Amino acid sequence: MSPITPNMIINAAKSMVNLPQTRNDTFNRRWKSSFGAPPEVCCELWNKIDPYKTMPAGVDPKHILWALLFLTVYDTEHNSAQRLGNVDEKTYRKWSKLFVIAISYLECEVIVWDNRFLGDSGNKALVTLDGTDMPVEMKFAKEFMSHKFKGNGLKYEVGVCIATGHIVWVHGPSRAGESDITLARQAFVSFLNDNEMAVADSGYRGEFRTIKTPDKVHFRSGLEFYDAAVASISSLWILLAKDRWMYGICHTTKMAHWRCRKPKGGRVTILLNVGLRRRKQMIRQ
């Protein structure tokens, strides 16, 4: 079957959300609060999964919205099924779980390390690196303590291509109490080519040969001053990626993560690049 369009996704959502006729601020607010990703990203997810070939008979565009509703709102099955209308909990669980797992399988397709070379202008540093902590529901443990929100959490390391904004690297989860530089040394540093560097904030001090940080040792040219500026806003960049123009999930196939490690507020951990082509428009909103 032919790919679906945003209007088809919007029509499928009308029975779940009270949407205005026009795509105004109210539409965007209600849509995002229910599904997280805009209709165009939902279409991209659907078309990449190709459910008519990979899912059981009876699949419908509304089912991917059920999965996104689960990830974003994270309500109980009973309440979610009531919200969807004439749907029982078993049916809701079946389709939402199928699509959550299918989205997670897109990770290797959309997060590609070699995409850091896209738009390369000869700069030595191609990627900006930062860690993001996600709250988890578990008994207090010092090693999982995050200084960012003073609670238990998991840390993920995210690398973004400086030239294009594509997320090209994700590593984790690790304990939130683990330092950024320790996490980078576990894998990221070894993936860099000879004479290649990354840009990061001061939490990555200690690998001055491979990671540029806002330290005087790296301030040798105007271009590297620019890299330091990129590093200083890398946390904000990752926040924009997480909350505004990207959407994704991580490790949802592991049932141990299904509930106890779901981030609060419907946020998710691994960010898919399927929404990249709309990032400029989304950031302007």
mmCIF file with all atom_site columns, N, CA, C and O in Angstrom, residues 136-178:
data_model
loop_
_atom_site.group_PDB
_atom_site.id
_atom_site.type_symbol
_atom_site.label_atom_id
_atom_site.label_alt_id
_atom_site.label_comp_id
_atom_site.label_asym_id
_atom_site.label_entity_id
_atom_site.label_seq_id
_atom_site.pdbx_PDB_ins_code
_atom_site.Cartn_x
_atom_site.Cartn_y
_atom_site.Cartn_z
_atom_site.occupancy
_atom_site.B_iso_or_equiv
_atom_site.pdbx_formal_charge
_atom_site.auth_seq_id
_atom_site.auth_comp_id
_atom_site.auth_asym_id
_atom_site.auth_atom_id
_atom_site.pdbx_PDB_model_num
ATOM 1   N N  . VAL A 1 136 ? 14.234 7.427  37.069 1.00 0.00 ? 136 VAL A N  1
ATOM 2   C CA . VAL A 1 136 ? 13.707 6.065  37.105 1.00 0.00 ? 136 VAL A CA 1
ATOM 3   C C  . VAL A 1 136 ? 13.054 5.829  38.459 1.00 0.00 ? 136 VAL A C  1
ATOM 4   O O  . VAL A 1 136 ? 13.399 6.470  39.459 1.00 0.00 ? 136 VAL A O  1
ATOM 5   N N  . GLU A 1 137 ? 12.100 4.910  38.457 1.00 0.00 ? 137 GLU A N  1
ATOM 6   C CA . GLU A 1 137 ? 11.391 4.566  39.678 1.00 0.00 ? 137 GLU A CA 1
ATOM 7   C C  . GLU A 1 137 ? 12.043 3.332  40.293 1.00 0.00 ? 137 GLU A C  1
ATOM 8   O O  . GLU A 1 137 ? 11.875 2.221  39.791 1.00 0.00 ? 137 GLU A O  1
ATOM 9   N N  . MET A 1 138 ? 12.783 3.544  41.360 1.00 0.00 ? 138 MET A N  1
ATOM 10  C CA . MET A 1 138 ? 13.471 2.448  42.021 1.00 0.00 ? 138 MET A CA 1
ATOM 11  C C  . MET A 1 138 ? 13.866 2.898  43.423 1.00 0.00 ? 138 MET A C  1
ATOM 12  O O  . MET A 1 138 ? 13.820 4.084  43.751 1.00 0.00 ? 138 MET A O  1
ATOM 13  N N  . LYS A 1 139 ? 14.236 1.935  44.232 1.00 0.00 ? 139 LYS A N  1
ATOM 14  C CA . LYS A 1 139 ? 14.696 2.238  45.580 1.00 0.00 ? 139 LYS A CA 1
ATOM 15  C C  . LYS A 1 139 ? 15.963 3.070  45.504 1.00 0.00 ? 139 LYS A C  1
ATOM 16  O O  . LYS A 1 139 ? 16.819 2.867  44.638 1.00 0.00 ? 139 LYS A O  1
ATOM 17  N N  . PHE A 1 140 ? 16.105 4.038  46.408 1.00 0.00 ? 140 PHE A N  1
ATOM 18  C CA . PHE A 1 140 ? 17.250 4.935  46.367 1.00 0.00 ? 140 PHE A CA 1
ATOM 19  C C  . PHE A 1 140 ? 18.566 4.162  46.387 1.00 0.00 ? 140 PHE A C  1
ATOM 20  O O  . PHE A 1 140 ? 18.756 3.238  47.165 1.00 0.00 ? 140 PHE A O  1
ATOM 21  N N  . ALA A 1 141 ? 19.461 4.555  45.483 1.00 0.00 ? 141 ALA A N  1
ATOM 22  C CA . ALA A 1 141 ? 20.804 3.976  45.431 1.00 0.00 ? 141 ALA A CA 1
ATOM 23  C C  . ALA A 1 141 ? 21.777 5.084  45.065 1.00 0.00 ? 141 ALA A C  1
ATOM 24  O O  . ALA A 1 141 ? 21.561 5.807  44.083 1.00 0.00 ? 141 ALA A O  1
ATOM 25  N N  . LYS A 1 142 ? 22.824 5.239  45.843 1.00 0.00 ? 142 LYS A N  1
ATOM 26  C CA . LYS A 1 142 ? 23.745 6.354  45.659 1.00 0.00 ? 142 LYS A CA 1
ATOM 27  C C  . LYS A 1 142 ? 24.361 6.370  44.271 1.00 0.00 ? 142 LYS A C  1
ATOM 28  O O  . LYS A 1 142 ? 24.536 7.431  43.657 1.00 0.00 ? 142 LYS A O  1
ATOM 29  N N  . GLU A 1 143 ? 24.682 5.191  43.735 1.00 0.00 ? 143 GLU A N  1
ATOM 30  C CA . GLU A 1 143 ? 25.340 5.129  42.437 1.00 0.00 ? 143 GLU A CA 1
ATOM 31  C C  . GLU A 1 143 ? 24.418 5.548  41.289 1.00 0.00 ? 143 GLU A C  1
ATOM 32  O O  . GLU A 1 143 ? 24.881 5.847  40.187 1.00 0.00 ? 143 GLU A O  1
ATOM 33  N N  . PHE A 1 144 ? 23.110 5.555  41.542 1.00 0.00 ? 144 PHE A N  1
ATOM 34  C CA . PHE A 1 144 ? 22.153 5.994  40.526 1.00 0.00 ? 144 PHE A CA 1
ATOM 35  C C  . PHE A 1 144 ? 21.709 7.444  40.737 1.00 0.00 ? 144 PHE A C  1
ATOM 36  O O  . PHE A 1 144 ? 20.865 7.938  40.007 1.00 0.00 ? 144 PHE A O  1
ATOM 37  N N  . MET A 1 145 ? 22.276 8.124  41.717 1.00 0.00 ? 145 MET A N  1
ATOM 38  C CA . MET A 1 145 ? 21.869 9.477  42.067 1.00 0.00 ? 145 MET A CA 1
ATOM 39  C C  . MET A 1 145 ? 22.321 10.462 40.993 1.00 0.00 ? 145 MET A C  1
ATOM 40  O O  . MET A 1 145 ? 23.489 10.519 40.625 1.00 0.00 ? 145 MET A O  1
ATOM 41  N N  . SER A 1 146 ? 21.366 11.225 40.475 1.00 0.00 ? 146 SER A N  1
ATOM 42  C CA . SER A 1 146 ? 21.670 12.254 39.474 1.00 0.00 ? 146 SER A CA 1
ATOM 43  C C  . SER A 1 146 ? 21.713 13.618 40.144 1.00 0.00 ? 146 SER A C  1
ATOM 44  O O  . SER A 1 146 ? 20.770 14.009 40.842 1.00 0.00 ? 146 SER A O  1
ATOM 45  N N  . HIS A 1 147 ? 22.782 14.357 39.916 1.00 0.00 ? 147 HIS A N  1
ATOM 46  C CA . HIS A 1 147 ? 22.888 15.699 40.489 1.00 0.00 ? 147 HIS A CA 1
ATOM 47  C C  . HIS A 1 147 ? 21.965 16.683 39.780 1.00 0.00 ? 147 HIS A C  1
ATOM 48  O O  . HIS A 1 147 ? 21.712 17.782 40.281 1.00 0.00 ? 147 HIS A O  1
ATOM 49  N N  . LYS A 1 148 ? 21.445 16.292 38.605 1.00 0.00 ? 148 LYS A N  1
ATOM 50  C CA . LYS A 1 148 ? 20.616 17.210 37.823 1.00 0.00 ? 148 LYS A CA 1
ATOM 51  C C  . LYS A 1 148 ? 19.216 17.346 38.409 1.00 0.00 ? 148 LYS A C  1
ATOM 52  O O  . LYS A 1 148 ? 18.621 18.417 38.353 1.00 0.00 ? 148 LYS A O  1
ATOM 53  N N  . PHE A 1 149 ? 18.649 16.249 38.937 1.00 0.00 ? 149 PHE A N  1
ATOM 54  C CA . PHE A 1 149 ? 17.316 16.338 39.517 1.00 0.00 ? 149 PHE A CA 1
ATOM 55  C C  . PHE A 1 149 ? 17.241 15.703 40.911 1.00 0.00 ? 149 PHE A C  1
ATOM 56  O O  . PHE A 1 149 ? 16.150 15.486 41.437 1.00 0.00 ? 149 PHE A O  1
ATOM 57  N N  . LYS A 1 150 ? 18.403 15.408 41.501 1.00 0.00 ? 150 LYS A N  1
ATOM 58  C CA . LYS A 1 150 ? 18.490 14.936 42.880 1.00 0.00 ? 150 LYS A CA 1
ATOM 59  C C  . LYS A 1 150 ? 17.628 13.701 43.124 1.00 0.00 ? 150 LYS A C  1
ATOM 60  O O  . LYS A 1 150 ? 16.845 13.613 44.064 1.00 0.00 ? 150 LYS A O  1
ATOM 61  N N  . GLY A 1 151 ? 17.762 12.736 42.238 1.00 0.00 ? 151 GLY A N  1
ATOM 62  C CA . GLY A 1 151 ? 17.031 11.489 42.394 1.00 0.00 ? 151 GLY A CA 1
ATOM 63  C C  . GLY A 1 151 ? 17.672 10.393 41.573 1.00 0.00 ? 151 GLY A C  1
ATOM 64  O O  . GLY A 1 151 ? 18.666 10.616 40.862 1.00 0.00 ? 151 GLY A O  1
ATOM 65  N N  . ASN A 1 152 ? 17.128 9.179  41.669 1.00 0.00 ? 152 ASN A N  1
ATOM 66  C CA . ASN A 1 152 ? 17.662 8.057  40.904 1.00 0.00 ? 152 ASN A CA 1
ATOM 67  C C  . ASN A 1 152 ? 17.452 8.274  39.412 1.00 0.00 ? 152 ASN A C  1
ATOM 68  O O  . ASN A 1 152 ? 16.409 8.785  38.987 1.00 0.00 ? 152 ASN A O  1
ATOM 69  N N  . GLY A 1 153 ? 18.435 7.863  38.630 1.00 0.00 ? 153 GLY A N  1
ATOM 70  C CA . GLY A 1 153 ? 18.300 8.034  37.199 1.00 0.00 ? 153 GLY A CA 1
ATOM 71  C C  . GLY A 1 153 ? 19.274 7.171  36.418 1.00 0.00 ? 153 GLY A C  1
ATOM 72  O O  . GLY A 1 153 ? 20.183 6.546  36.969 1.00 0.00 ? 153 GLY A O  1
ATOM 73  N N  . LEU A 1 154 ? 19.050 7.136  35.116 1.00 0.00 ? 154 LEU A N  1
ATOM 74  C CA . LEU A 1 154 ? 19.941 6.489  34.171 1.00 0.00 ? 154 LEU A CA 1
ATOM 75  C C  . LEU A 1 154 ? 20.540 7.551  33.261 1.00 0.00 ? 154 LEU A C  1
ATOM 76  O O  . LEU A 1 154 ? 19.876 8.519  32.905 1.00 0.00 ? 154 LEU A O  1
ATOM 77  N N  . LYS A 1 155 ? 21.770 7.354  32.886 1.00 0.00 ? 155 LYS A N  1
ATOM 78  C CA . LYS A 1 155 ? 22.468 8.314  32.037 1.00 0.00 ? 155 LYS A CA 1
ATOM 79  C C  . LYS A 1 155 ? 22.649 7.724  30.645 1.00 0.00 ? 155 LYS A C  1
ATOM 80  O O  . LYS A 1 155 ? 23.063 6.574  30.485 1.00 0.00 ? 155 LYS A O  1
ATOM 81  N N  . TYR A 1 156 ? 22.347 8.546  29.638 1.00 0.00 ? 156 TYR A N  1
ATOM 82  C CA . TYR A 1 156 ? 22.592 8.197  28.249 1.00 0.00 ? 156 TYR A CA 1
ATOM 83  C C  . TYR A 1 156 ? 23.520 9.238  27.649 1.00 0.00 ? 156 TYR A C  1
ATOM 84  O O  . TYR A 1 156 ? 23.397 10.432 27.928 1.00 0.00 ? 156 TYR A O  1
ATOM 85  N N  . GLU A 1 157 ? 24.427 8.789  26.827 1.00 0.00 ? 157 GLU A N  1
ATOM 86  C CA . GLU A 1 157 ? 25.362 9.675  26.133 1.00 0.00 ? 157 GLU A CA 1
ATOM 87  C C  . GLU A 1 157 ? 24.883 9.849  24.698 1.00 0.00 ? 157 GLU A C  1
ATOM 88  O O  . GLU A 1 157 ? 24.655 8.873  23.984 1.00 0.00 ? 157 GLU A O  1
ATOM 89  N N  . VAL A 1 158 ? 24.716 11.098 24.273 1.00 0.00 ? 158 VAL A N  1
ATOM 90  C CA . VAL A 1 158 ? 24.161 11.400 22.955 1.00 0.00 ? 158 VAL A CA 1
ATOM 91  C C  . VAL A 1 158 ? 25.139 12.269 22.194 1.00 0.00 ? 158 VAL A C  1
ATOM 92  O O  . VAL A 1 158 ? 25.629 13.279 22.707 1.00 0.00 ? 158 VAL A O  1
ATOM 93  N N  . GLY A 1 159 ? 25.432 11.875 20.949 1.00 0.00 ? 159 GLY A N  1
ATOM 94  C CA . GLY A 1 159 ? 26.300 12.644 20.076 1.00 0.00 ? 159 GLY A CA 1
ATOM 95  C C  . GLY A 1 159 ? 25.526 13.190 18.894 1.00 0.00 ? 159 GLY A C  1
ATOM 96  O O  . GLY A 1 159 ? 24.781 12.453 18.237 1.00 0.00 ? 159 GLY A O  1
ATOM 97  N N  . VAL A 1 160 ? 25.676 14.494 18.622 1.00 0.00 ? 160 VAL A N  1
ATOM 98  C CA . VAL A 1 160 ? 24.954 15.163 17.549 1.00 0.00 ? 160 VAL A CA 1
ATOM 99  C C  . VAL A 1 160 ? 25.952 15.713 16.539 1.00 0.00 ? 160 VAL A C  1
ATOM 100 O O  . VAL A 1 160 ? 26.953 16.346 16.913 1.00 0.00 ? 160 VAL A O  1
ATOM 101 N N  . CYS A 1 161 ? 25.694 15.470 15.257 1.00 0.00 ? 161 CYS A N  1
ATOM 102 C CA . CYS A 1 161 ? 26.536 16.029 14.203 1.00 0.00 ? 161 CYS A CA 1
ATOM 103 C C  . CYS A 1 161 ? 26.405 17.549 14.218 1.00 0.00 ? 161 CYS A C  1
ATOM 104 O O  . CYS A 1 161 ? 25.298 18.093 14.149 1.00 0.00 ? 161 CYS A O  1
ATOM 105 N N  . ILE A 1 162 ? 27.520 18.257 14.301 1.00 0.00 ? 162 ILE A N  1
ATOM 106 C CA . ILE A 1 162 ? 27.500 19.711 14.395 1.00 0.00 ? 162 ILE A CA 1
ATOM 107 C C  . ILE A 1 162 ? 26.943 20.340 13.129 1.00 0.00 ? 162 ILE A C  1
ATOM 108 O O  . ILE A 1 162 ? 26.186 21.308 13.175 1.00 0.00 ? 162 ILE A O  1
ATOM 109 N N  . ALA A 1 163 ? 27.271 19.786 11.982 1.00 0.00 ? 163 ALA A N  1
ATOM 110 C CA . ALA A 1 163 ? 26.887 20.396 10.709 1.00 0.00 ? 163 ALA A CA 1
ATOM 111 C C  . ALA A 1 163 ? 25.410 20.214 10.394 1.00 0.00 ? 163 ALA A C  1
ATOM 112 O O  . ALA A 1 163 ? 24.766 21.129 9.866  1.00 0.00 ? 163 ALA A O  1
ATOM 113 N N  . THR A 1 164 ? 24.841 19.049 10.705 1.00 0.00 ? 164 THR A N  1
ATOM 114 C CA . THR A 1 164 ? 23.473 18.743 10.269 1.00 0.00 ? 164 THR A CA 1
ATOM 115 C C  . THR A 1 164 ? 22.465 18.642 11.401 1.00 0.00 ? 164 THR A C  1
ATOM 116 O O  . THR A 1 164 ? 21.264 18.752 11.167 1.00 0.00 ? 164 THR A O  1
ATOM 117 N N  . GLY A 1 165 ? 22.931 18.405 12.622 1.00 0.00 ? 165 GLY A N  1
ATOM 118 C CA . GLY A 1 165 ? 22.003 18.190 13.727 1.00 0.00 ? 165 GLY A CA 1
ATOM 119 C C  . GLY A 1 165 ? 21.521 16.759 13.859 1.00 0.00 ? 165 GLY A C  1
ATOM 120 O O  . GLY A 1 165 ? 20.733 16.451 14.749 1.00 0.00 ? 165 GLY A O  1
ATOM 121 N N  . HIS A 1 166 ? 21.996 15.854 13.005 1.00 0.00 ? 166 HIS A N  1
ATOM 122 C CA . HIS A 1 166 ? 21.616 14.447 13.118 1.00 0.00 ? 166 HIS A CA 1
ATOM 123 C C  . HIS A 1 166 ? 22.218 13.841 14.385 1.00 0.00 ? 166 HIS A C  1
ATOM 124 O O  . HIS A 1 166 ? 23.390 14.049 14.698 1.00 0.00 ? 166 HIS A O  1
ATOM 125 N N  . ILE A 1 167 ? 21.409 13.102 15.106 1.00 0.00 ? 167 ILE A N  1
ATOM 126 C CA . ILE A 1 167 ? 21.944 12.311 16.212 1.00 0.00 ? 167 ILE A CA 1
ATOM 127 C C  . ILE A 1 167 ? 22.644 11.099 15.617 1.00 0.00 ? 167 ILE A C  1
ATOM 128 O O  . ILE A 1 167 ? 22.045 10.306 14.894 1.00 0.00 ? 167 ILE A O  1
ATOM 129 N N  . VAL A 1 168 ? 23.923 10.969 15.897 1.00 0.00 ? 168 VAL A N  1
ATOM 130 C CA . VAL A 1 168 ? 24.738 9.918  15.273 1.00 0.00 ? 168 VAL A CA 1
ATOM 131 C C  . VAL A 1 168 ? 25.310 8.941  16.301 1.00 0.00 ? 168 VAL A C  1
ATOM 132 O O  . VAL A 1 168 ? 25.925 7.944  15.923 1.00 0.00 ? 168 VAL A O  1
ATOM 133 N N  . TRP A 1 169 ? 25.105 9.224  17.573 1.00 0.00 ? 169 TRP A N  1
ATOM 134 C CA . TRP A 1 169 ? 25.699 8.363  18.598 1.00 0.00 ? 169 TRP A CA 1
ATOM 135 C C  . TRP A 1 169 ? 24.794 8.345  19.824 1.00 0.00 ? 169 TRP A C  1
ATOM 136 O O  . TRP A 1 169 ? 24.344 9.396  20.289 1.00 0.00 ? 169 TRP A O  1
ATOM 137 N N  . VAL A 1 170 ? 24.534 7.151  20.335 1.00 0.00 ? 170 VAL A N  1
ATOM 138 C CA . VAL A 1 170 ? 23.850 6.992  21.620 1.00 0.00 ? 170 VAL A CA 1
ATOM 139 C C  . VAL A 1 170 ? 24.507 5.839  22.342 1.00 0.00 ? 170 VAL A C  1
ATOM 140 O O  . VAL A 1 170 ? 24.741 4.774  21.755 1.00 0.00 ? 170 VAL A O  1
ATOM 141 N N  . HIS A 1 171 ? 24.827 6.060  23.603 1.00 0.00 ? 171 HIS A N  1
ATOM 142 C CA . HIS A 1 171 ? 25.456 5.014  24.406 1.00 0.00 ? 171 HIS A CA 1
ATOM 143 C C  . HIS A 1 171 ? 24.801 5.002  25.783 1.00 0.00 ? 171 HIS A C  1
ATOM 144 O O  . HIS A 1 171 ? 24.598 6.033  26.400 1.00 0.00 ? 171 HIS A O  1
ATOM 145 N N  . GLY A 1 172 ? 24.466 3.829  26.261 1.00 0.00 ? 172 GLY A N  1
ATOM 146 C CA . GLY A 1 172 ? 23.826 3.703  27.555 1.00 0.00 ? 172 GLY A CA 1
ATOM 147 C C  . GLY A 1 172 ? 22.749 2.622  27.503 1.00 0.00 ? 172 GLY A C  1
ATOM 148 O O  . GLY A 1 172 ? 22.573 1.953  26.486 1.00 0.00 ? 172 GLY A O  1
ATOM 149 N N  . PRO A 1 173 ? 22.035 2.461  28.610 1.00 0.00 ? 173 PRO A N  1
ATOM 150 C CA . PRO A 1 173 ? 22.073 3.306  29.813 1.00 0.00 ? 173 PRO A CA 1
ATOM 151 C C  . PRO A 1 173 ? 23.185 2.922  30.775 1.00 0.00 ? 173 PRO A C  1
ATOM 152 O O  . PRO A 1 173 ? 23.622 1.771  30.815 1.00 0.00 ? 173 PRO A O  1
ATOM 153 N N  . SER A 1 174 ? 23.613 3.921  31.545 1.00 0.00 ? 174 SER A N  1
ATOM 154 C CA . SER A 1 174 ? 24.539 3.714  32.643 1.00 0.00 ? 174 SER A CA 1
ATOM 155 C C  . SER A 1 174 ? 23.947 4.360  33.884 1.00 0.00 ? 174 SER A C  1
ATOM 156 O O  . SER A 1 174 ? 22.959 5.089  33.806 1.00 0.00 ? 174 SER A O  1
ATOM 157 N N  . ARG A 1 175 ? 24.552 4.121  35.010 1.00 0.00 ? 175 ARG A N  1
ATOM 158 C CA . ARG A 1 175 ? 24.085 4.750  36.241 1.00 0.00 ? 175 ARG A CA 1
ATOM 159 C C  . ARG A 1 175 ? 24.275 6.256  36.160 1.00 0.00 ? 175 ARG A C  1
ATOM 160 O O  . ARG A 1 175 ? 25.310 6.738  35.698 1.00 0.00 ? 175 ARG A O  1
ATOM 161 N N  . ALA A 1 176 ? 23.296 6.997  36.638 1.00 0.00 ? 176 ALA A N  1
ATOM 162 C CA . ALA A 1 176 ? 23.356 8.454  36.541 1.00 0.00 ? 176 ALA A CA 1
ATOM 163 C C  . ALA A 1 176 ? 24.514 9.033  37.342 1.00 0.00 ? 176 ALA A C  1
ATOM 164 O O  . ALA A 1 176 ? 25.002 10.119 37.034 1.00 0.00 ? 176 ALA A O  1
ATOM 165 N N  . GLY A 1 177 ? 24.974 8.309  38.356 1.00 0.00 ? 177 GLY A N  1
ATOM 166 C CA . GLY A 1 177 ? 26.090 8.799  39.148 1.00 0.00 ? 177 GLY A CA 1
ATOM 167 C C  . GLY A 1 177 ? 27.437 8.688  38.454 1.00 0.00 ? 177 GLY A C  1
ATOM 168 O O  . GLY A 1 177 ? 28.439 9.218  38.941 1.00 0.00 ? 177 GLY A O  1
ATOM 169 N N  . GLU A 1 178 ? 27.482 8.017  37.321 1.00 0.00 ? 178 GLU A N  1
ATOM 170 C CA . GLU A 1 178 ? 28.735 7.860  36.587 1.00 0.00 ? 178 GLU A CA 1
ATOM 171 C C  . GLU A 1 178 ? 29.078 9.158  35.865 1.00 0.00 ? 178 GLU A C  1
ATOM 172 O O  . GLU A 1 178 ? 28.213 9.816  35.300 1.00 0.00 ? 178 GLU A O  1
#
